[in-house]
Coordinates of N, CA and C in Angstrom, one line a residue:
X1 N -116.9 -83.9 32.3 CA -115.2 -84.8 33.1 C -114.9 -85.3 31.7
X2 N -113.9 -85.0 30.3 CA -113.8 -85.1 29.1 C -112.3 -85.6 29.5
X3 N -112.7 -87.1 28.3 CA -111.3 -88.3 28.8 C -110.5 -88.2 27.5
X4 N -109.2 -88.0 27.4 CA -108.6 -87.8 26.4 C -107.6 -88.7 26.4
X5 N -107.5 -90.4 25.0 CA -107.0 -90.9 24.5 C -105.5 -90.9 24.7
X6 N -104.6 -91.4 25.4 CA -103.2 -91.3 25.0 C -102.6 -92.9 24.4
X7 N -102.2 -92.7 23.3 CA -101.9 -94.1 22.7 C -100.5 -94.5 22.9
X8 N -100.3 -95.6 23.1 CA -98.9 -96.0 23.2 C -97.2 -95.7 21.9
X9 N -98.4 -95.7 21.2 CA -97.6 -95.2 19.6 C -97.1 -94.3 19.2
X10 N -97.9 -92.8 20.1 CA -97.5 -91.7 20.0 C -96.5 -91.4 21.4
X11 N -96.2 -92.2 22.5 CA -95.8 -92.0 23.4 C -93.8 -91.5 23.1
X12 N -93.5 -91.0 24.0 CA -92.3 -90.5 24.0 C -91.3 -92.0 24.0
X13 N -91.6 -92.7 24.4 CA -90.8 -93.9 24.6 C -90.6 -94.6 23.3
X14 N -91.7 -94.5 22.6 CA -91.6 -95.2 21.6 C -90.8 -94.6 20.3
X15 N -91.1 -93.0 20.5 CA -90.0 -92.7 19.3 C -88.7 -92.6 20.3
X16 N -88.2 -93.0 21.5 CA -86.5 -92.8 21.5 C -86.4 -94.1 20.8
X17 N -87.2 -95.4 21.3 CA -86.8 -96.6 20.1 C -86.6 -96.1 18.6
X18 N -87.4 -95.5 18.2 CA -87.2 -95.8 16.9 C -86.7 -94.9 16.0
X19 N -86.3 -93.6 17.3 CA -85.0 -92.7 16.4 C -83.9 -92.9 16.4
X20 N -83.8 -93.9 17.5 CA -82.3 -94.8 17.9 C -82.0 -95.5 16.6
X21 N -83.7 -96.5 15.8 CA -83.1 -97.0 15.1 C -83.0 -96.2 13.4
X22 N -83.7 -95.3 13.5 CA -83.2 -94.3 12.2 C -82.1 -93.9 12.3
X23 N -81.2 -93.8 13.6 CA -80.0 -93.0 13.2 C -79.2 -94.0 13.3
X24 N -79.6 -95.3 13.7 CA -78.6 -96.5 13.2 C -78.5 -96.8 11.8
X25 N -79.8 -96.6 11.1 CA -80.1 -97.3 9.8 C -79.4 -96.2 8.8
X26 N -79.3 -95.0 9.1 CA -78.8 -94.2 8.9 C -77.2 -94.4 8.3
X27 N -76.6 -94.6 9.6 CA -75.1 -94.6 9.7 C -74.9 -95.9 8.9
X28 N -75.0 -97.0 9.2 CA -75.2 -98.5 8.6 C -75.0 -98.2 7.2
X29 N -76.0 -97.5 6.6 CA -75.8 -97.5 5.2 C -74.8 -96.6 4.4
X30 N -74.6 -95.7 5.3 CA -73.4 -94.3 5.1 C -71.9 -95.5 5.0
X31 N -71.9 -96.3 6.2 CA -70.7 -96.7 6.3 C -70.3 -98.2 5.6
X32 N -71.2 -98.7 5.9 CA -71.1 -100.2 5.1 C -72.1 -100.7 3.6
X33 N -72.9 -99.5 3.1 CA -73.6 -99.9 2.3 C -73.2 -98.3 1.0
X34 N -71.9 -98.1 0.8 CA -71.3 -97.3 0.1 C -71.7 -95.8 -0.2
X35 N -71.8 -95.7 1.0 CA -71.9 -94.0 1.8 C -73.5 -93.3 1.1
X36 N -74.2 -94.1 1.5 CA -76.0 -93.8 1.0 C -76.2 -93.8 2.4
X37 N -76.8 -92.3 2.2 CA -77.9 -91.8 3.7 C -79.3 -92.7 3.2
X38 N -79.8 -93.4 3.3 CA -81.1 -94.3 2.9 C -82.1 -94.2 3.5
X39 N -82.0 -93.3 4.6 CA -83.2 -92.5 5.4 C -84.2 -91.7 4.7
X40 N -83.3 -91.1 4.4 CA -84.5 -89.5 3.6 C -84.0 -89.3 2.1
X41 N -85.0 -89.0 1.7 CA -84.7 -89.1 0.1 C -84.5 -88.1 -0.5
X42 N -84.5 -86.8 -0.4 CA -83.9 -85.5 -0.7 C -82.5 -86.0 -1.2
X43 N -81.4 -86.3 -0.3 CA -80.1 -86.8 -1.2 C -80.2 -87.3 -2.5
X44 N -80.8 -88.5 -2.2 CA -80.9 -89.5 -3.4 C -81.6 -88.6 -4.6
X45 N -82.3 -88.0 -4.4 CA -83.2 -87.1 -5.4 C -82.4 -85.9 -5.9
X46 N -81.3 -85.3 -5.1 CA -80.2 -84.5 -5.7 C -79.2 -85.5 -6.6
X47 N -79.0 -86.5 -6.3 CA -77.4 -86.9 -6.6 C -78.4 -88.0 -8.1
X48 N -79.6 -88.1 -7.8 CA -79.9 -88.9 -9.0 C -79.7 -87.5 -10.3
X49 N -80.5 -86.1 -9.8 CA -80.5 -84.8 -10.7 C -79.1 -84.9 -11.3
X50 N -78.4 -85.1 -10.3 CA -76.7 -84.1 -10.3 C -75.9 -85.3 -11.7
X51 N -76.3 -86.5 -11.5 CA -75.9 -87.7 -12.7 C -76.5 -87.6 -13.6
X52 N -77.8 -87.5 -13.6 CA -78.6 -87.1 -14.7 C -78.3 -86.5 -15.9
X53 N -78.1 -85.0 -15.3 CA -77.6 -83.6 -16.2 C -76.0 -84.0 -16.6
X54 N -75.4 -84.7 -15.9 CA -73.7 -85.3 -16.1 C -73.7 -86.0 -17.3
X55 N -75.1 -86.8 -17.2 CA -74.5 -87.6 -18.6 C -74.5 -89.3 -18.1
X56 N -74.3 -89.2 -17.0 CA -74.4 -90.9 -16.2 C -75.4 -91.1 -15.9
X57 N -75.9 -92.0 -17.2 CA -77.6 -92.3 -16.7 C -77.8 -93.2 -15.8
X58 N -76.8 -94.2 -15.9 CA -76.7 -95.4 -15.0 C -76.7 -95.3 -13.9
X59 N -75.5 -94.5 -12.9 CA -75.5 -94.0 -12.3 C -77.1 -93.2 -11.4
X60 N -77.4 -92.4 -12.5 CA -78.8 -91.9 -11.7 C -79.7 -93.2 -11.5
X61 N -80.0 -93.9 -12.4 CA -80.8 -94.7 -12.4 C -80.7 -95.4 -10.7
X62 N -79.6 -95.5 -10.6 CA -79.2 -96.3 -9.3 C -80.0 -96.1 -8.2
X63 N -80.2 -94.6 -8.2 CA -80.9 -93.7 -7.2 C -82.2 -94.0 -6.8
X64 N -82.6 -93.7 -8.5 CA -84.2 -94.1 -8.4 C -84.8 -95.5 -8.0
X65 N -83.8 -96.5 -7.8 CA -84.7 -97.9 -6.8 C -85.2 -97.6 -5.6
X66 N -83.2 -96.8 -4.3 CA -84.7 -96.3 -3.8 C -85.6 -95.1 -2.8
X67 N -85.6 -94.4 -4.1 CA -87.0 -93.3 -3.9 C -88.0 -94.3 -4.4
X68 N -88.0 -95.3 -5.3 CA -89.1 -95.9 -5.8 C -89.9 -96.7 -4.2
X69 N -88.7 -97.4 -3.6 CA -89.1 -98.3 -2.4 C -89.3 -97.7 -1.5
X70 N -89.0 -96.5 -1.6 CA -89.5 -95.2 -0.1 C -91.1 -94.9 -1.0
X71 N -91.1 -95.1 -1.8 CA -92.8 -94.5 -2.7 C -93.9 -96.2 -2.0
X72 N -93.1 -96.6 -2.4 CA -93.7 -98.6 -2.2 C -94.0 -98.1 -0.7
X73 N -93.2 -98.4 0.0 CA -93.4 -98.3 1.5 C -94.9 -97.2 1.6
X74 N -94.8 -96.0 1.7 CA -96.0 -95.2 1.8 C -97.2 -95.8 1.1
X75 N -96.9 -96.9 0.1 CA -98.5 -97.5 -0.2 C -98.7 -98.5 0.1
X76 N -97.9 -99.0 0.9 CA -98.2 -100.3 1.4 C -98.8 -100.1 2.9
X77 N -98.1 -99.2 3.5 CA -98.7 -98.3 4.8 C -100.0 -98.0 4.8
X78 N -100.3 -97.1 4.2 CA -101.2 -96.7 3.9 C -102.9 -98.1 3.3
X79 N -102.3 -98.9 2.6 CA -103.0 -100.0 2.5 C -103.4 -100.8 3.6
X80 N -102.3 -101.3 4.4 CA -102.4 -101.7 5.6 C -103.5 -101.0 6.9
X81 N -103.3 -99.7 6.7 CA -104.3 -98.8 7.5 C -105.7 -99.0 7.1
X82 N -105.8 -99.1 5.9 CA -106.8 -99.3 5.4 C -107.6 -100.6 5.7
X83 N -107.4 -101.5 5.3 CA -107.6 -102.6 4.6 C -107.4 -103.7 6.0
X84 N -106.6 -103.6 6.7 CA -105.8 -104.6 8.0 C -107.1 -104.5 9.3
X85 N -107.7 -105.9 9.8 CA -108.9 -105.9 10.4 C -108.6 -105.6 11.8
X86 N -108.9 -105.0 12.0 CA -108.4 -104.3 13.7 C -109.0 -105.2 15.0
X87 N -109.2 -106.5 14.6 CA -109.2 -107.3 15.7 C -107.8 -107.9 15.4
X88 N -107.1 -108.1 16.7 CA -106.1 -108.6 16.8 C -104.9 -107.8 17.1
X89 N -103.5 -108.2 15.8 CA -102.5 -107.2 16.0 C -103.3 -105.4 15.4
X90 N -102.2 -104.7 16.4 CA -102.8 -103.3 15.7 C -102.0 -103.2 14.6
X91 N -102.4 -102.6 13.3 CA -101.7 -102.3 11.9 C -100.5 -101.7 12.3
X92 N -100.5 -101.2 13.2 CA -98.9 -100.7 13.7 C -98.4 -101.4 13.6
X93 N -98.6 -102.6 14.4 CA -97.6 -103.8 15.0 C -97.4 -104.7 13.4
X94 N -98.7 -104.7 12.7 CA -98.3 -105.1 11.3 C -96.8 -104.8 10.8
X95 N -97.0 -103.4 10.4 CA -96.0 -102.6 10.1 C -94.4 -102.5 10.2
X96 N -95.0 -103.1 11.4 CA -93.4 -103.0 12.4 C -92.6 -104.8 12.0
X97 N -93.7 -105.6 12.2 CA -93.5 -106.9 11.8 C -92.6 -106.7 10.2
X98 N -93.3 -106.0 9.6 CA -93.1 -106.1 8.1 C -91.6 -105.5 8.0
X99 N -91.0 -104.4 9.0 CA -90.1 -103.9 9.2 C -88.4 -104.6 9.7
X100 N -89.5 -106.0 10.3 CA -88.3 -106.6 10.9 C -88.5 -107.6 10.1
X101 N -89.2 -108.4 9.1 CA -88.5 -109.0 8.5 C -87.6 -108.1 7.2
X102 N -88.2 -107.3 6.5 CA -87.2 -106.8 5.5 C -85.8 -106.1 6.2
X103 N -85.4 -106.1 7.9 CA -84.3 -105.9 8.4 C -83.7 -107.4 8.4
X104 N -84.3 -108.6 8.4 CA -83.5 -109.7 8.1 C -83.0 -109.6 7.2
X105 N -84.0 -109.5 5.6 CA -83.2 -109.5 4.6 C -82.0 -109.0 4.3
X106 N -81.9 -107.6 4.7 CA -80.5 -106.5 4.7 C -79.9 -107.2 5.5
X107 N -79.6 -107.7 6.6 CA -78.8 -108.7 7.5 C -78.0 -109.7 6.4
X108 N -78.4 -110.6 5.5 CA -77.9 -111.4 4.9 C -77.7 -111.1 3.7
X109 N -78.0 -109.6 3.5 CA -77.3 -109.7 1.8 C -75.6 -109.0 2.0
X110 N -75.1 -109.6 1.0 CA -73.4 -109.6 1.1 C -73.1 -108.1 1.0
X111 N -72.2 -107.5 1.7 CA -71.4 -106.1 1.5 C -71.1 -106.3 0.2
X112 N -71.3 -104.8 -0.8 CA -71.1 -104.4 -1.5 C -72.0 -105.0 -2.7
X113 N -71.9 -106.4 -2.9 CA -72.9 -106.6 -4.3 C -74.0 -106.8 -4.3
X114 N -74.4 -106.3 -3.1 CA -75.8 -106.7 -2.4 C -76.4 -105.1 -1.8
X115 N -75.4 -103.8 -1.8 CA -75.8 -102.6 -1.6 C -76.7 -102.0 -2.2
X116 N -77.2 -102.2 -3.5 CA -78.3 -101.2 -4.1 C -79.5 -102.2 -3.6
X117 N -79.9 -103.2 -3.3 CA -80.9 -104.2 -2.8 C -81.3 -103.5 -1.3
X118 N -79.7 -103.5 -0.4 CA -80.3 -103.4 0.8 C -80.4 -101.8 1.1
X119 N -80.1 -101.1 0.1 CA -80.1 -99.6 0.6 C -81.8 -99.3 -0.2
X120 N -82.3 -99.7 -0.8 CA -83.7 -99.9 -1.2 C -85.0 -100.1 0.0
X121 N -84.3 -101.6 0.5 CA -84.9 -101.9 1.5 C -84.5 -101.8 2.4
X122 N -83.8 -100.7 2.9 CA -83.6 -99.7 4.5 C -84.4 -98.5 4.2
X123 N -84.5 -98.1 2.9 CA -85.3 -97.2 2.3 C -87.2 -97.4 2.1
X124 N -87.3 -98.3 2.4 CA -88.5 -99.1 2.3 C -89.0 -99.0 3.6
X125 N -88.2 -99.8 4.8 CA -88.4 -100.0 6.2 C -88.5 -98.3 6.6
X126 N -87.6 -97.1 6.7 CA -87.8 -96.1 6.9 C -89.3 -95.7 6.0
X127 N -89.7 -95.7 5.4 CA -90.8 -95.0 4.8 C -91.8 -96.1 5.6
X128 N -92.1 -96.5 5.9 CA -93.4 -97.4 6.8 C -93.2 -96.4 7.8
X129 N -92.0 -96.7 8.8 CA -91.9 -96.5 10.1 C -92.2 -94.4 10.2
X130 N -91.8 -93.6 8.9 CA -92.0 -92.6 9.3 C -93.3 -91.8 9.2
X131 N -94.4 -93.1 8.0 CA -95.6 -92.5 7.7 C -96.4 -93.4 9.0
X132 N -95.7 -94.2 9.2 CA -96.7 -94.7 10.2 C -97.0 -94.3 11.9
X133 N -95.5 -94.0 12.2 CA -95.2 -92.9 13.5 C -95.2 -91.6 13.4
X134 N -96.2 -90.9 13.4 CA -96.5 -89.4 13.0 C -96.0 -88.5 13.8
X135 N -96.4 -89.0 15.3 CA -96.6 -87.9 16.4 C -96.0 -88.8 18.1
X136 N -95.1 -87.9 18.5 CA -95.0 -87.9 20.2 C -95.6 -87.0 21.1
X137 N -96.5 -87.7 21.8 CA -97.0 -86.5 22.8 C -98.0 -85.9 22.1
X138 N -98.5 -86.1 21.0 CA -99.5 -84.7 20.0 C -98.9 -84.5 19.1
X139 N -97.4 -84.6 19.4 CA -96.7 -83.6 18.4 C -95.8 -84.5 17.1
X140 N -96.5 -83.6 16.1 CA -96.0 -84.3 14.7 C -93.9 -84.3 14.6
X141 N -93.5 -85.3 14.4 CA -92.3 -85.6 14.2 C -91.9 -86.6 13.4
X142 N -90.2 -86.9 12.9 CA -89.8 -87.4 12.2 C -88.7 -88.4 12.7
X143 N -88.9 -89.9 12.6 CA -87.8 -90.7 13.6 C -86.8 -91.1 12.9
X144 N -86.9 -90.6 11.1 CA -85.7 -91.2 10.3 C -85.3 -89.9 9.9
X145 N -85.6 -89.1 10.3 CA -84.1 -87.6 9.9 C -84.5 -86.8 11.1
X146 N -84.0 -85.5 10.3 CA -83.8 -84.6 11.6 C -84.1 -83.5 11.7
X147 N -84.5 -82.6 10.3 CA -84.1 -81.8 9.7 C -85.6 -81.2 10.6
X148 N -86.9 -81.6 10.2 CA -88.1 -81.1 9.9 C -88.3 -81.2 12.0
X149 N -87.6 -82.0 13.1 CA -87.4 -82.2 14.1 C -86.7 -81.0 15.0
X150 N -85.8 -80.5 13.9 CA -84.8 -79.8 14.7 C -86.1 -78.1 14.4
X151 N -86.2 -78.2 13.4 CA -86.9 -76.7 13.0 C -88.4 -76.4 14.0
X152 N -88.8 -77.4 14.1 CA -90.0 -77.8 15.5 C -89.4 -77.7 16.7
X153 N -88.5 -77.9 16.8 CA -87.5 -77.7 18.4 C -87.1 -76.3 18.7
X154 N -86.5 -75.7 17.7 CA -86.1 -74.4 17.8 C -87.6 -73.2 17.9
X155 N -88.2 -73.7 17.1 CA -89.9 -72.7 16.7 C -89.8 -72.8 18.0
X156 N -90.3 -73.7 18.9 CA -91.3 -74.0 19.9 C -90.1 -73.4 21.1
X157 N -89.1 -73.4 21.2 CA -87.5 -72.2 21.9 C -87.6 -71.2 22.2
X158 N -88.0 -70.2 20.8 CA -88.2 -69.2 20.2 C -89.6 -68.6 20.8
X159 N -90.7 -69.2 20.8 CA -91.9 -68.9 22.0 C -91.7 -69.0 22.8
X160 N -91.1 -70.1 23.6 CA -90.8 -70.2 25.3 C -89.7 -68.8 25.3
X161 N -89.0 -68.6 24.5 CA -88.4 -67.2 25.0 C -89.2 -66.2 24.8
X162 N -89.9 -66.0 24.0 CA -90.8 -64.8 24.0 C -92.1 -64.5 24.6
X163 N -92.7 -65.8 24.9 CA -93.5 -65.8 25.6 C -93.7 -66.1 27.2
X164 N -92.3 -66.9 27.7 CA -92.4 -67.5 29.1 C -92.9 -68.6 29.5
X165 N -94.0 -69.3 28.3 CA -94.7 -69.8 28.3 C -94.3 -71.6 28.6
X166 N -94.3 -72.2 29.8 CA -93.4 -73.3 29.7 C -93.5 -74.6 28.7
X167 N -95.3 -74.5 28.3 CA -95.2 -75.3 27.3 C -94.3 -75.1 26.2
X168 N -94.2 -74.2 26.1 CA -93.4 -74.3 24.4 C -92.2 -74.9 24.9
X169 N -91.4 -74.4 26.5 CA -90.4 -75.6 26.6 C -90.1 -77.1 26.1
X170 N -91.5 -77.2 26.9 CA -91.8 -78.6 26.8 C -91.6 -79.2 25.8
X171 N -92.2 -79.0 24.9 CA -92.5 -78.9 23.6 C -91.0 -79.4 22.7
X172 N -90.7 -78.3 23.2 CA -88.9 -78.0 22.3 C -88.1 -78.7 23.0
X173 N -88.2 -79.1 24.3 CA -87.8 -80.2 24.6 C -87.5 -81.8 24.1
X174 N -88.8 -82.2 23.7 CA -89.3 -83.4 23.4 C -88.8 -83.4 21.4
X175 N -88.8 -82.5 21.3 CA -88.0 -82.8 19.9 C -86.4 -82.5 19.6
X176 N -85.8 -81.8 20.8 CA -84.3 -82.0 21.0 C -83.9 -83.5 21.1
X177 N -84.9 -84.2 22.4 CA -85.1 -85.7 22.6 C -84.9 -86.4 21.9
X178 N -85.7 -86.3 20.9 CA -85.9 -87.2 19.7 C -84.5 -87.1 19.0
X179 N -83.6 -85.5 19.1 CA -82.8 -85.7 18.1 C -81.7 -86.7 18.8
X180 N -81.2 -85.9 19.7 CA -80.4 -86.9 20.6 C -80.6 -88.0 20.6
X181 N -81.4 -88.7 20.5 CA -81.8 -90.4 20.6 C -81.6 -90.3 19.1
X182 N -81.8 -90.2 18.2 CA -81.2 -90.2 16.7 C -79.8 -90.3 16.6
X183 N -78.9 -89.3 17.3 CA -77.9 -89.3 17.6 C -77.2 -90.2 18.4
X184 N -77.6 -90.6 19.4 CA -77.3 -92.1 19.9 C -77.1 -92.9 19.0
X185 N -77.9 -93.4 18.4 CA -78.4 -94.5 17.4 C -77.5 -94.6 16.6
X186 N -77.2 -93.3 16.2 CA -76.5 -93.1 15.0 C -74.5 -93.8 15.9
X187 N -74.2 -92.9 16.7 CA -73.0 -93.6 17.3 C -72.8 -95.0 17.9
X188 N -74.1 -95.7 18.5 CA -74.2 -96.8 18.3 C -73.9 -97.5 17.5
X189 N -74.1 -96.8 16.1 CA -73.8 -97.6 14.5 C -72.9 -97.7 14.3
X190 N -71.7 -96.7 14.5 CA -70.6 -96.7 14.0 C -69.7 -97.3 15.0
X191 N -70.1 -97.7 16.3 CA -69.0 -98.4 17.2 C -69.0 -99.9 16.6
X192 N -70.8 -99.8 16.5 CA -70.8 -101.6 16.2 C -70.4 -102.3 14.8
X193 N -71.2 -101.1 14.0 CA -71.1 -101.4 12.3 C -69.8 -102.1 12.3
X194 N -68.6 -101.3 12.7 CA -67.4 -101.5 12.2 C -66.5 -102.6 12.6
X195 N -67.0 -102.9 13.0 CA -66.5 -104.1 14.2 C -67.2 -105.2 14.3
X196 N -68.8 -105.2 13.8 CA -69.4 -106.6 13.8 C -70.6 -106.7 12.2
X197 N -70.2 -105.5 11.6 CA -70.5 -105.5 10.0 C -72.1 -105.6 10.2
X198 N -72.5 -106.8 9.3 CA -74.2 -107.1 9.5 C -75.3 -107.6 10.6
X199 N -73.7 -108.2 11.5 CA -74.5 -108.6 12.6 C -74.8 -107.7 13.6
X200 N -74.4 -106.1 13.5 CA -74.6 -105.2 14.1 C -76.4 -105.3 14.1
X201 N -77.0 -105.0 13.3 CA -78.2 -105.0 13.0 C -79.2 -105.3 13.9
X202 N -78.8 -106.4 14.4 CA -79.3 -107.6 15.4 C -79.9 -106.2 16.8
X203 N -79.4 -105.4 16.7 CA -79.6 -104.4 17.7 C -80.6 -103.1 17.4
X204 N -80.7 -103.1 16.3 CA -82.0 -102.6 15.5 C -83.3 -104.1 15.5
X205 N -83.0 -104.7 15.0 CA -84.0 -105.8 15.2 C -84.5 -105.9 16.8
X206 N -83.5 -105.8 17.9 CA -84.1 -106.1 19.3 C -84.9 -104.4 19.4
X207 N -84.6 -103.4 19.2 CA -85.2 -102.0 19.2 C -86.7 -102.1 18.4
X208 N -86.7 -102.8 17.8 CA -87.9 -102.8 16.7 C -89.1 -103.7 17.1
X209 N -88.2 -104.8 17.5 CA -89.3 -106.0 19.2 C -90.0 -105.1 19.8
X210 N -89.0 -104.6 20.4 CA -89.4 -104.0 22.0 C -90.3 -103.1 21.3
X211 N -90.3 -102.0 20.6 CA -91.5 -101.1 20.3 C -92.6 -102.2 20.2
X212 N -92.7 -103.3 19.1 CA -93.6 -104.3 18.7 C -94.3 -104.5 19.9
X213 N -94.0 -104.9 20.8 CA -94.2 -105.8 22.0 C -94.9 -104.8 23.1
X214 N -94.1 -103.1 23.0 CA -94.7 -101.7 23.7 C -96.2 -101.9 23.3
X215 N -96.8 -102.0 22.0 CA -97.6 -101.8 21.5 C -98.6 -102.8 21.9
X216 N -98.9 -103.7 22.8 CA -99.6 -104.8 23.5 C -100.0 -103.7 24.8
X217 N -99.2 -102.6 25.2 CA -99.7 -101.9 26.3 C -101.4 -101.2 25.6
X218 N -102.2 -101.5 26.1 CA -103.6 -101.0 26.3 C -103.7 -99.1 26.5
X219 N -104.7 -98.4 25.4 CA -104.3 -97.1 25.2 C -105.1 -96.9 26.5
X220 N -103.9 -95.7 27.2 CA -104.2 -94.8 28.6 C -105.0 -93.7 28.4
X221 N -106.3 -93.8 29.8 CA -106.9 -92.2 29.5 C -106.8 -91.1 30.4
X222 N -107.1 -90.6 30.3 CA -106.5 -89.3 31.2 C -107.7 -88.2 31.0
X223 N -108.0 -87.7 32.5 CA -109.1 -86.8 32.1 C -108.1 -85.4 32.2

């Protein structure tokens, strides 16, 4: 008899919470922080190149900050994973605590004058999240962007129609479910940020805190 360990960090429940945070933060930076999508760096890299070759070097440099903030998050995450003492808190819980602290800072940065730093912090938060939580039910996914999830979900759907193997359908539903939660988070962001501004980020804070608490649940073993 072989036992397989299922980690809470790989559960669909955690994926749902983090995808909602990802969608919420993406719409928050777009609506409240200068129409920037701070979760994924592709847009920042493209815009940096556009402004650089147009000769607007000051504007181009403004996109360098979130890019480096994202890179710093990856570096920090790998060091936490490597060096953090496994006794006590899990290293992923340490990552979530850092995200929570960074989110508190973003809440208190003034709209307009604090946008550049806020966007950099959101990029930092998202890099920690996407680097630490890579799988849901053993499937690689991203909680802060949808392109890869859309590709993987559609790929599994095609394989289901080709083979009639319901395993592929189940995997496809997981990916589309994560995308749906991302959209719900974005929708919640639209409704709340327009009305409450930075205060709406307490919703993200609550979702991350819930994920942090859920990680105290021990790993489940299945035959």
